[in-house]
Short mmCIF file of C-alpha atoms in Angstrom, two decimals:
data_model
loop_
_atom_site.label_atom_id
_atom_site.label_comp_id
_atom_site.label_asym_id
_atom_site.label_seq_id
_atom_site.Cartn_x
_atom_site.Cartn_y
_atom_site.Cartn_z
CA MET A 1 20.42 -5.02 -41.20
CA LYS A 2 22.17 -3.29 -38.33
CA THR A 3 19.88 -0.27 -38.69
CA THR A 4 16.79 -2.49 -38.58
CA HIS A 5 18.14 -4.23 -35.49
CA ARG A 6 18.69 -0.88 -33.77
CA ILE A 7 15.15 0.22 -34.56
CA ILE A 8 13.72 -3.01 -33.13
CA VAL A 9 15.80 -2.66 -29.96
CA CYS A 10 14.69 0.95 -29.55
CA LEU A 11 11.03 0.03 -30.03
CA ILE A 12 11.28 -2.73 -27.44
CA ALA A 13 12.96 -0.35 -24.99
CA LEU A 14 10.26 2.27 -25.61
CA ILE A 15 7.47 -0.26 -25.03
CA CYS A 16 9.08 -1.45 -21.79
CA PHE A 17 9.54 2.13 -20.61
CA CYS A 18 5.93 3.02 -21.35
CA ALA A 19 4.71 -0.12 -19.61
CA GLN A 20 6.75 0.72 -16.55
CA ARG A 21 5.44 4.28 -16.50
CA ALA A 22 1.86 3.04 -16.84
CA ALA A 23 2.29 0.49 -14.08
CA ALA A 24 3.80 3.12 -11.78
CA ASP A 25 0.78 5.37 -12.26
CA SER A 26 -1.75 3.58 -10.05
CA PRO A 27 -3.51 3.91 -6.68
CA LEU A 28 -0.82 2.09 -4.70
CA THR A 29 2.17 3.66 -6.40
CA SER A 30 1.02 7.26 -6.80
CA THR A 31 -0.26 8.16 -3.33
CA ASP A 32 2.85 9.10 -1.35
CA PHE A 33 1.05 10.18 1.81
CA HIS A 34 4.08 9.35 3.97
CA GLN A 35 5.14 12.93 3.28
CA ALA A 36 2.41 14.05 5.68
CA TYR A 37 4.16 12.15 8.48
CA ALA A 38 7.72 13.24 7.73
CA ASP A 39 8.05 14.75 11.22
CA GLU A 40 7.56 11.34 12.82
CA PRO A 41 11.07 10.03 13.69
CA ILE A 42 10.14 6.42 12.85
CA VAL A 43 8.95 7.50 9.40
CA ALA A 44 11.93 9.77 8.80
CA GLN A 45 14.43 6.97 9.46
CA VAL A 46 13.00 4.71 6.75
CA GLU A 47 15.17 4.95 3.65
CA LYS A 48 13.70 4.10 0.28
CA GLY A 49 15.51 1.24 -1.35
CA ARG A 50 16.99 0.03 1.95
CA THR A 51 15.86 -2.99 3.93
CA PRO A 52 13.92 -1.77 6.98
CA SER A 53 15.47 -2.40 10.38
CA ASP A 54 14.01 -4.54 13.14
CA GLU A 55 13.09 -1.27 14.85
CA THR A 56 10.76 -0.54 11.95
CA TRP A 57 9.17 -4.00 12.10
CA ALA A 58 8.82 -3.67 15.87
CA TYR A 59 6.94 -0.41 15.44
CA LEU A 60 4.54 -2.02 12.99
CA ALA A 61 3.99 -4.95 15.35
CA ALA A 62 3.38 -2.89 18.49
CA PRO A 63 -0.37 -2.71 19.14
CA ASP A 64 -0.37 0.75 20.74
CA ASN A 65 1.30 2.67 17.90
CA PRO A 66 -0.99 4.83 15.71
CA VAL A 67 -2.24 2.94 12.69
CA ALA A 68 -1.83 5.96 10.40
CA VAL A 69 1.87 6.23 11.25
CA LYS A 70 2.28 2.50 10.58
CA MET A 71 0.70 2.94 7.16
CA ALA A 72 2.93 5.95 6.47
CA ILE A 73 5.98 3.79 7.23
CA ILE A 74 4.83 1.14 4.74
CA ASN A 75 3.98 3.82 2.21
CA LYS A 76 7.55 5.10 2.48
CA ILE A 77 9.06 1.59 2.29
CA GLY A 78 7.28 1.68 -1.03
CA TRP A 79 7.27 -0.47 -4.11
CA ALA A 80 9.55 -1.51 -6.94
CA PHE A 81 8.67 -2.35 -10.52
CA GLU A 82 10.55 -5.64 -10.20
CA GLY A 83 8.90 -6.41 -6.84
CA LYS A 84 10.00 -6.37 -3.19
CA ASN A 85 9.99 -8.82 -0.26
CA SER A 86 8.98 -6.56 2.64
CA TYR A 87 6.01 -8.73 3.56
CA GLN A 88 8.17 -11.83 3.99
CA LEU A 89 10.71 -9.88 6.04
CA PHE A 90 7.92 -8.63 8.32
CA LEU A 91 6.46 -12.12 8.65
CA SER A 92 9.91 -13.50 9.51
CA TYR A 93 10.27 -10.86 12.22
CA LEU A 94 6.85 -11.76 13.68
CA LYS A 95 7.83 -15.43 13.76
CA ARG A 96 11.17 -14.69 15.44
CA GLN A 97 9.41 -12.65 18.09
CA GLY A 98 6.79 -15.32 18.67
CA ILE A 99 3.98 -12.96 17.66
CA CYS A 100 2.66 -15.46 15.14
CA LYS A 101 3.84 -18.93 14.21
CA ARG A 102 2.22 -19.17 10.80
CA GLU A 103 1.01 -16.80 8.14
CA LYS A 104 -2.63 -17.64 8.75
CA ASP A 105 -2.26 -16.64 12.39
CA LEU A 106 -2.30 -13.04 11.19
CA TYR A 107 -6.02 -13.37 10.46
CA GLN A 108 -6.71 -14.05 14.15
CA LYS A 109 -4.44 -11.44 15.68
CA ARG A 110 -5.88 -8.31 17.22
CA PRO A 111 -5.69 -5.45 16.85
CA GLY A 112 -6.38 -5.84 13.16
CA ASP A 113 -3.83 -3.25 12.14
CA LEU A 114 -1.19 -6.00 12.36
CA LEU A 115 -3.06 -7.76 9.56
CA LEU A 116 -3.51 -4.44 7.76
CA SER A 117 0.24 -3.80 7.94
CA ALA A 118 0.87 -7.23 6.44
CA ALA A 119 -1.75 -6.62 3.74
CA TYR A 120 -0.33 -3.24 2.74
CA LEU A 121 3.23 -4.58 2.66
CA LYS A 122 2.09 -7.51 0.52
CA ALA A 123 0.24 -5.18 -1.87
CA MET A 124 3.22 -2.86 -2.25
CA ASP A 125 5.56 -5.81 -2.80
CA ASN A 126 3.67 -6.90 -5.90
CA TYR A 127 1.11 -4.33 -6.99
CA PHE A 128 0.41 -6.33 -10.15
CA ASN A 129 -1.36 -8.99 -8.03
CA VAL A 130 -3.08 -7.75 -4.88
CA GLU A 131 -6.00 -10.19 -4.58
CA GLU A 132 -4.67 -11.88 -1.44
CA ALA A 133 -3.63 -8.52 0.03
CA ALA A 134 -7.18 -7.28 -0.54
CA ARG A 135 -8.62 -10.28 1.32
CA MET A 136 -6.31 -9.56 4.23
CA ALA A 137 -7.21 -5.86 4.23
CA ARG A 138 -10.95 -6.63 4.16
CA ARG A 139 -10.51 -8.88 7.18
CA ALA A 140 -8.67 -6.06 8.96
CA ARG A 141 -11.53 -3.73 8.05
CA GLN A 142 -14.00 -6.17 9.61
CA MET A 143 -11.97 -5.95 12.81
CA HIS A 144 -11.84 -2.14 12.72
CA PRO A 145 -14.84 -0.94 10.71
CA ASP A 146 -14.79 2.53 12.26
CA SER A 147 -11.18 3.47 11.42
CA TYR A 148 -10.71 5.94 8.56
CA THR A 149 -7.13 4.77 8.06
CA VAL A 150 -8.05 1.09 7.88
CA ASN A 151 -10.89 1.86 5.46
CA ILE A 152 -8.82 4.08 3.14
CA ILE A 153 -5.90 1.63 2.93
CA CYS A 154 -8.31 -1.21 2.18
CA ALA A 155 -9.96 0.98 -0.47
CA LEU A 156 -6.60 1.80 -2.08
CA ILE A 157 -5.79 -1.90 -2.37
CA GLU A 158 -9.24 -2.63 -3.79
CA ALA A 159 -8.83 0.31 -6.18
CA GLN A 160 -5.62 -1.26 -7.44
CA ILE A 161 -7.67 -4.27 -8.53
CA ALA A 162 -10.31 -2.06 -10.19
CA PHE A 163 -7.57 -0.08 -11.93
CA ASP A 164 -7.29 -2.70 -14.68
CA SER A 165 -10.97 -2.66 -15.63
CA ASP A 166 -13.05 0.20 -14.19
CA TRP A 167 -11.56 3.61 -13.49
CA GLY A 168 -14.91 4.87 -12.26
CA GLU A 169 -14.81 2.22 -9.56
CA VAL A 170 -11.26 3.28 -8.68
CA TYR A 171 -12.68 6.69 -7.79
CA ARG A 172 -15.81 5.41 -6.05
CA LEU A 173 -13.95 3.07 -3.72
CA THR A 174 -11.92 5.79 -2.03
CA ASP A 175 -14.56 8.51 -2.38
CA ALA A 176 -16.94 6.33 -0.36
CA VAL A 177 -14.46 6.42 2.52
CA ARG A 178 -14.15 10.20 2.25
CA ARG A 179 -17.93 10.59 2.35
CA ASN A 180 -18.38 8.33 5.36
CA THR A 181 -18.67 10.83 8.20
CA THR A 182 -19.15 8.12 10.83
CA LEU A 183 -15.53 6.95 10.64
CA LYS A 184 -13.01 7.73 13.34
CA ASP A 185 -10.73 10.43 11.98
CA ASP A 186 -7.35 8.81 12.64
CA MET A 187 -5.42 10.09 9.60
CA ASN A 188 -4.16 13.64 9.27
CA ASP A 189 -5.64 16.04 6.72
CA GLU A 190 -2.45 16.41 4.68
CA ALA A 191 -2.24 12.66 4.14
CA LYS A 192 -5.85 12.67 2.93
CA ARG A 193 -5.13 15.59 0.62
CA ILE A 194 -2.20 13.71 -0.97
CA ILE A 195 -4.29 10.59 -1.47
CA PHE A 196 -7.21 12.40 -3.07
CA GLU A 197 -5.07 14.72 -5.15
CA TYR A 198 -4.34 11.59 -7.15
CA MET A 199 -7.54 9.58 -6.66
CA ASP A 200 -9.75 12.48 -7.77
CA LEU A 201 -8.18 12.23 -11.21
CA TYR A 202 -10.48 9.26 -11.75
CA GLY A 203 -13.60 11.25 -10.90
CA SER A 204 -14.29 12.08 -14.52
CA ASP A 205 -14.78 8.37 -15.24
CA THR A 206 -17.77 7.97 -12.92
#
């Protein structure tokens, strides 16, 4: 009986481990492009697993800071299998600073990269459910249709949704951004390389 019990426990552990590995292998969790911005002091000071400081939130909220660096910060803040609460911490900071009183105020704020920051944080917090984050990112894209960074982050969030049903669409969503030569090139080439090193794995499913 004890042997049977051990086998069952081991099988459950194996299933959980495999599920965690599978969940971690996805557009939002496998594109660590923050490495391309490691020389940026604000990116370098973010420690994985640690709660970001108000200095980090302030950088994300400041309208004049480069959007690609903001996204690199969020990319480095990262994700956790059990979930995170970075979005709520950022929203609390914005409320304390009087930048927005309510969550829905984010949809009206310009520049739209404030909304994009919120969307990306929300998506990374719970990458199993990114529908609302995708709506936020699409609104940010409407505000900044010409930004490569805004478009690629929105595409990564949308690809996370497609990941469960259509791997060909996962590839097409980000590839469409790469092929759009009219976009403002506001993300460095190494960050793009890191993103597509992973996303191109889905190209065989098109």
